[in-house]
XYZ file of C-alpha atoms in Angstrom:
68
model
C 16.176 -37.855 20.823
C 14.301 -41.543 20.186
C 11.416 -41.407 22.590
C 8.917 -45.068 22.875
C 7.096 -43.916 26.071
C 4.206 -42.013 27.421
C 6.501 -41.258 30.261
C 9.678 -40.822 28.561
C 7.850 -37.974 26.426
C 6.990 -35.855 29.694
C 10.175 -36.183 31.292
C 11.356 -34.582 27.758
C 9.371 -32.010 27.623
C 9.318 -31.149 31.652
C 13.374 -31.173 30.552
C 12.594 -28.692 28.533
C 10.280 -26.193 30.347
C 13.072 -26.965 32.721
C 15.939 -25.055 31.073
C 13.956 -22.747 30.097
C 13.402 -21.486 33.330
C 16.239 -21.963 34.071
C 18.243 -20.318 31.535
C 16.104 -18.227 29.656
C 19.082 -16.434 28.288
C 19.015 -19.218 25.435
C 15.611 -18.412 24.595
C 13.166 -16.315 22.793
C 10.931 -13.624 25.021
C 7.954 -15.600 24.360
C 9.352 -18.516 25.895
C 10.654 -16.765 29.551
C 7.116 -15.614 28.847
C 5.090 -19.088 29.395
C 7.376 -21.833 29.553
C 5.297 -24.787 29.313
C 3.757 -23.242 26.000
C 6.777 -22.676 24.419
C 8.031 -26.329 24.666
C 4.888 -28.052 23.594
C 4.835 -25.531 20.412
C 8.543 -26.131 20.020
C 8.430 -29.689 20.341
C 5.175 -30.254 17.824
C 6.838 -27.759 14.699
C 10.034 -30.569 15.542
C 7.492 -33.597 15.039
C 5.641 -31.846 11.848
C 8.972 -30.968 10.434
C 10.192 -34.593 10.761
C 8.339 -36.850 11.934
C 5.235 -38.148 9.561
C 4.520 -41.149 11.776
C 0.889 -41.342 12.813
C 1.956 -43.214 16.478
C 4.950 -40.637 17.131
C 2.060 -37.861 17.192
C -0.371 -40.141 19.102
C 1.813 -40.887 21.752
C 2.878 -36.838 21.977
C -0.869 -35.644 22.066
C -0.884 -37.592 25.366
C 2.103 -36.489 26.812
C 1.703 -31.827 25.829
C -0.466 -30.104 28.033
C -2.968 -29.474 25.361
C -2.497 -30.578 20.852
C -1.118 -27.630 18.932
């Protein structure tokens, strides 16, 4: 998903947290214990594997609850 604003990033993050909460069996045990933290770590891992643009990381840093 291409995200061009903090609002879009927060929406994506919140959607992932909601999906983890609504469908816990799709995710590992760690996700069920703390959906918000798991979603943030999952997003950061994907960013680090697929995006190296500082602008992209800065946008997500502002959208997620804390930096990882």
